[in-house]
Coordinates of C-alpha atoms in Angstrom, one line a residue:
M1 CA -100.6 75.8 295.8
K2 CA -98.4 77.3 293.2
R3 CA -100.0 74.6 291.0
R4 CA -103.5 75.6 292.2
L5 CA -103.6 79.5 291.6
I6 CA -101.9 78.8 288.2
A7 CA -104.7 76.1 287.3
V8 CA -107.2 78.8 289.0
L9 CA -105.8 81.6 286.4
V10 CA -105.8 79.4 283.2
A11 CA -109.5 78.6 284.3
A12 CA -110.9 82.0 284.7
L13 CA -108.7 82.7 281.1
A14 CA -110.7 80.7 279.5
F15 CA -113.9 82.5 280.3
V16 CA -112.6 85.9 279.0
P17 CA -114.4 86.9 275.9
T18 CA -111.9 86.9 272.6
A19 CA -111.0 90.3 271.4
G20 CA -114.5 91.3 269.3
A21 CA -116.5 88.6 270.9
A22 CA -120.1 89.8 271.5
R23 CA -123.7 89.1 273.0
V24 CA -126.1 89.3 270.3
H25 CA -129.7 88.1 269.6
V26 CA -130.2 85.6 267.3
R27 CA -133.5 84.4 264.9
V28 CA -133.8 82.2 262.1
E29 CA -136.7 82.2 260.3
G30 CA -137.0 79.0 257.6
E31 CA -139.7 79.3 254.8
T32 CA -142.8 77.4 256.9
R33 CA -141.5 78.1 260.2
N34 CA -138.9 79.4 263.2
I35 CA -135.8 77.1 262.6
F36 CA -134.2 78.6 265.7
G37 CA -135.0 81.1 268.4
A38 CA -138.1 82.3 268.2
T39 CA -137.4 84.9 271.4
E40 CA -134.7 85.8 270.5
P41 CA -132.3 84.5 272.6
V42 CA -128.5 85.8 273.5
L43 CA -125.9 84.3 272.2
D44 CA -122.1 84.7 272.6
I45 CA -120.5 84.9 269.3
K46 CA -116.7 86.0 267.9
V47 CA -117.4 89.0 265.3
N48 CA -119.7 89.3 262.7
A49 CA -123.1 88.0 261.3
L50 CA -121.7 84.8 259.9
D51 CA -120.5 83.9 263.1
A52 CA -124.5 84.5 264.4
L53 CA -125.2 81.9 262.1
E54 CA -122.5 79.6 263.6
A55 CA -123.6 80.3 267.2
A56 CA -127.0 79.5 266.3
S57 CA -126.7 76.4 264.4
L58 CA -124.5 74.8 267.5
A59 CA -127.2 75.8 270.2
G60 CA -130.1 74.8 267.8
E61 CA -128.1 71.4 266.6
F62 CA -129.3 72.8 262.8
Y63 CA -127.5 72.3 259.5
Y64 CA -126.4 75.3 257.0
H65 CA -123.8 75.4 254.4
V66 CA -121.6 78.5 253.1
A67 CA -120.4 78.1 249.7
Q68 CA -117.0 80.3 248.8
T69 CA -117.9 82.8 245.6
A70 CA -115.6 85.0 243.8
F71 CA -117.4 87.4 246.2
G72 CA -116.8 85.5 249.7
P73 CA -118.5 83.4 251.8
Y74 CA -122.5 82.9 250.7
V75 CA -124.9 81.1 252.9
D76 CA -126.5 78.6 249.9
Q77 CA -128.2 76.6 252.7
I78 CA -129.9 76.5 256.4
G79 CA -131.9 73.4 257.2
R80 CA -133.6 71.3 254.4
Y81 CA -133.9 74.7 252.3
P82 CA -131.2 75.4 249.7
A83 CA -131.2 78.8 247.9
G84 CA -131.7 78.5 244.0
G85 CA -133.4 80.5 241.7
S86 CA -134.9 83.5 243.2
N87 CA -135.2 81.9 246.4
G88 CA -132.0 82.4 249.3
W89 CA -131.0 83.1 252.5
V90 CA -130.3 86.4 253.8
F91 CA -130.1 88.2 256.8
K92 CA -131.4 91.6 258.8
V93 CA -129.1 93.3 261.8
D94 CA -131.1 95.6 263.8
G95 CA -134.1 95.4 261.0
K96 CA -131.8 96.6 258.6
S97 CA -130.2 94.6 255.2
P98 CA -126.4 95.6 254.9
P99 CA -124.9 95.8 251.7
V100 CA -122.0 93.8 252.3
G101 CA -121.8 89.6 253.2
A102 CA -122.5 88.6 257.0
D103 CA -118.7 88.2 257.1
Q104 CA -118.3 91.8 256.6
V105 CA -120.6 92.8 259.2
T106 CA -119.0 93.2 262.5
L107 CA -121.8 92.8 265.4
H108 CA -121.6 94.8 269.0
D109 CA -123.6 93.9 272.1
G110 CA -127.3 93.8 271.8
D111 CA -127.6 93.9 268.5
T112 CA -130.1 91.6 266.8
V113 CA -129.3 89.1 263.8
L114 CA -132.1 88.1 262.2
W115 CA -131.3 85.1 259.1
Y116 CA -134.6 84.3 256.9
W117 CA -135.7 82.7 253.6
A118 CA -136.6 84.8 250.9
T119 CA -138.2 84.8 247.7
F120 CA -137.1 87.8 245.5
D121 CA -139.7 89.4 242.8
A122 CA -138.5 90.6 239.5
N123 CA -137.0 93.4 240.8
G124 CA -135.1 91.6 243.6
K125 CA -137.1 92.8 245.8
G126 CA -137.6 90.5 248.9
P127 CA -140.1 90.4 252.1
Q128 CA -140.6 92.5 254.3
T129 CA -139.6 91.2 258.4
L130 CA -142.7 91.7 261.1
A131 CA -141.5 92.7 264.6
L132 CA -143.3 92.2 267.8
R133 CA -142.7 94.7 270.6
R134 CA -144.4 94.4 273.8
K135 CA -146.0 96.6 276.7
G136 CA -148.3 95.2 279.6
N137 CA -150.6 92.7 277.7
C138 CA -150.8 94.8 274.6
Y139 CA -148.3 93.7 271.5
R140 CA -147.4 96.3 268.5
V141 CA -146.7 94.6 265.0
F142 CA -144.7 96.2 262.2
A143 CA -142.6 95.7 259.2
H144 CA -139.0 96.4 258.6
D145 CA -138.1 97.2 254.8
D146 CA -134.8 96.9 253.7
N147 CA -133.5 99.8 255.7
G148 CA -135.1 99.2 259.2
T149 CA -137.4 101.9 258.6
E150 CA -140.7 100.9 260.5
L151 CA -144.3 100.1 258.7
H152 CA -147.9 99.2 259.1
A153 CA -148.1 95.5 258.2
P154 CA -151.3 95.1 256.4
G155 CA -153.2 91.7 257.3
A156 CA -151.0 91.1 260.1
V157 CA -152.7 89.0 263.2
L158 CA -151.3 87.7 266.3
H159 CA -151.1 84.2 267.3
V160 CA -151.7 83.5 270.8
D161 CA -153.2 80.6 273.0
G162 CA -154.0 78.9 269.6
R163 CA -155.9 81.8 268.2
T164 CA -155.5 84.4 266.4
R165 CA -156.4 88.2 266.5
K166 CA -155.9 90.9 264.2
A167 CA -153.0 93.1 264.6
S168 CA -152.1 96.6 264.6
F169 CA -149.3 99.0 264.0
F170 CA -150.4 100.8 267.3
G171 CA -151.0 98.0 269.9
T172 CA -153.3 95.3 270.6
C173 CA -154.4 94.3 273.8
I174 CA -155.1 90.4 274.2
G175 CA -155.6 89.9 277.9
H176 CA -154.4 87.1 280.1
H177 CA -152.6 84.2 277.9
H178 CA -150.1 81.3 278.3
S179 CA -148.6 81.0 275.2
L180 CA -145.6 83.2 273.4
V181 CA -147.2 85.8 270.9
Y182 CA -145.8 85.9 267.4
S183 CA -147.3 87.6 264.5
T184 CA -147.4 86.8 260.8
A185 CA -149.1 88.7 257.5
P186 CA -148.8 87.7 254.1
G187 CA -146.0 87.8 251.8
M188 CA -143.6 88.7 255.1
V189 CA -141.4 86.7 257.6
R190 CA -143.1 86.0 261.0
S191 CA -141.9 88.0 263.8
N192 CA -140.2 87.5 266.7
A193 CA -142.3 85.7 269.8
L194 CA -142.4 87.2 273.1
A195 CA -144.6 86.3 276.3

């Protein structure tokens, strides 16, 4: 009886989250397609945004590589795309680009982490990222700049059931549909997908 009680206690402790652990939403967007988590699933992570990439890699079975630099860890490849020149991998937490490395950003329950492929212009400015919200059968599309400010997304379209429809910052109602809905716009990172 005593051994069984100890075994039950040990098993229960195995499921207790470690200090600093969080449950966060994670999505990884490649150059041409979603690599992981179009619907931003919740994953258990250890502490930071780099841990979120590790958890997504395990869940989605995709490759990534971290180079050690003088400034700390740098994600130099996800999937088949290595960083180079004016292209590379960056991340946002809750729509904002932190001014520090991914290993320095402590995450909290409910945060949303987006890792994405970016091409930077001559001034070092990267693409805006699209986000989608739903209310009933209406979808609102907006862009996030690096500060997380919600902006209009010119040229944004919704993709649903194999067709596209012009999207609106104020909301576009699409009626009954069967597939997930997501948005794209020229020069911007595609949005999350919603039912």
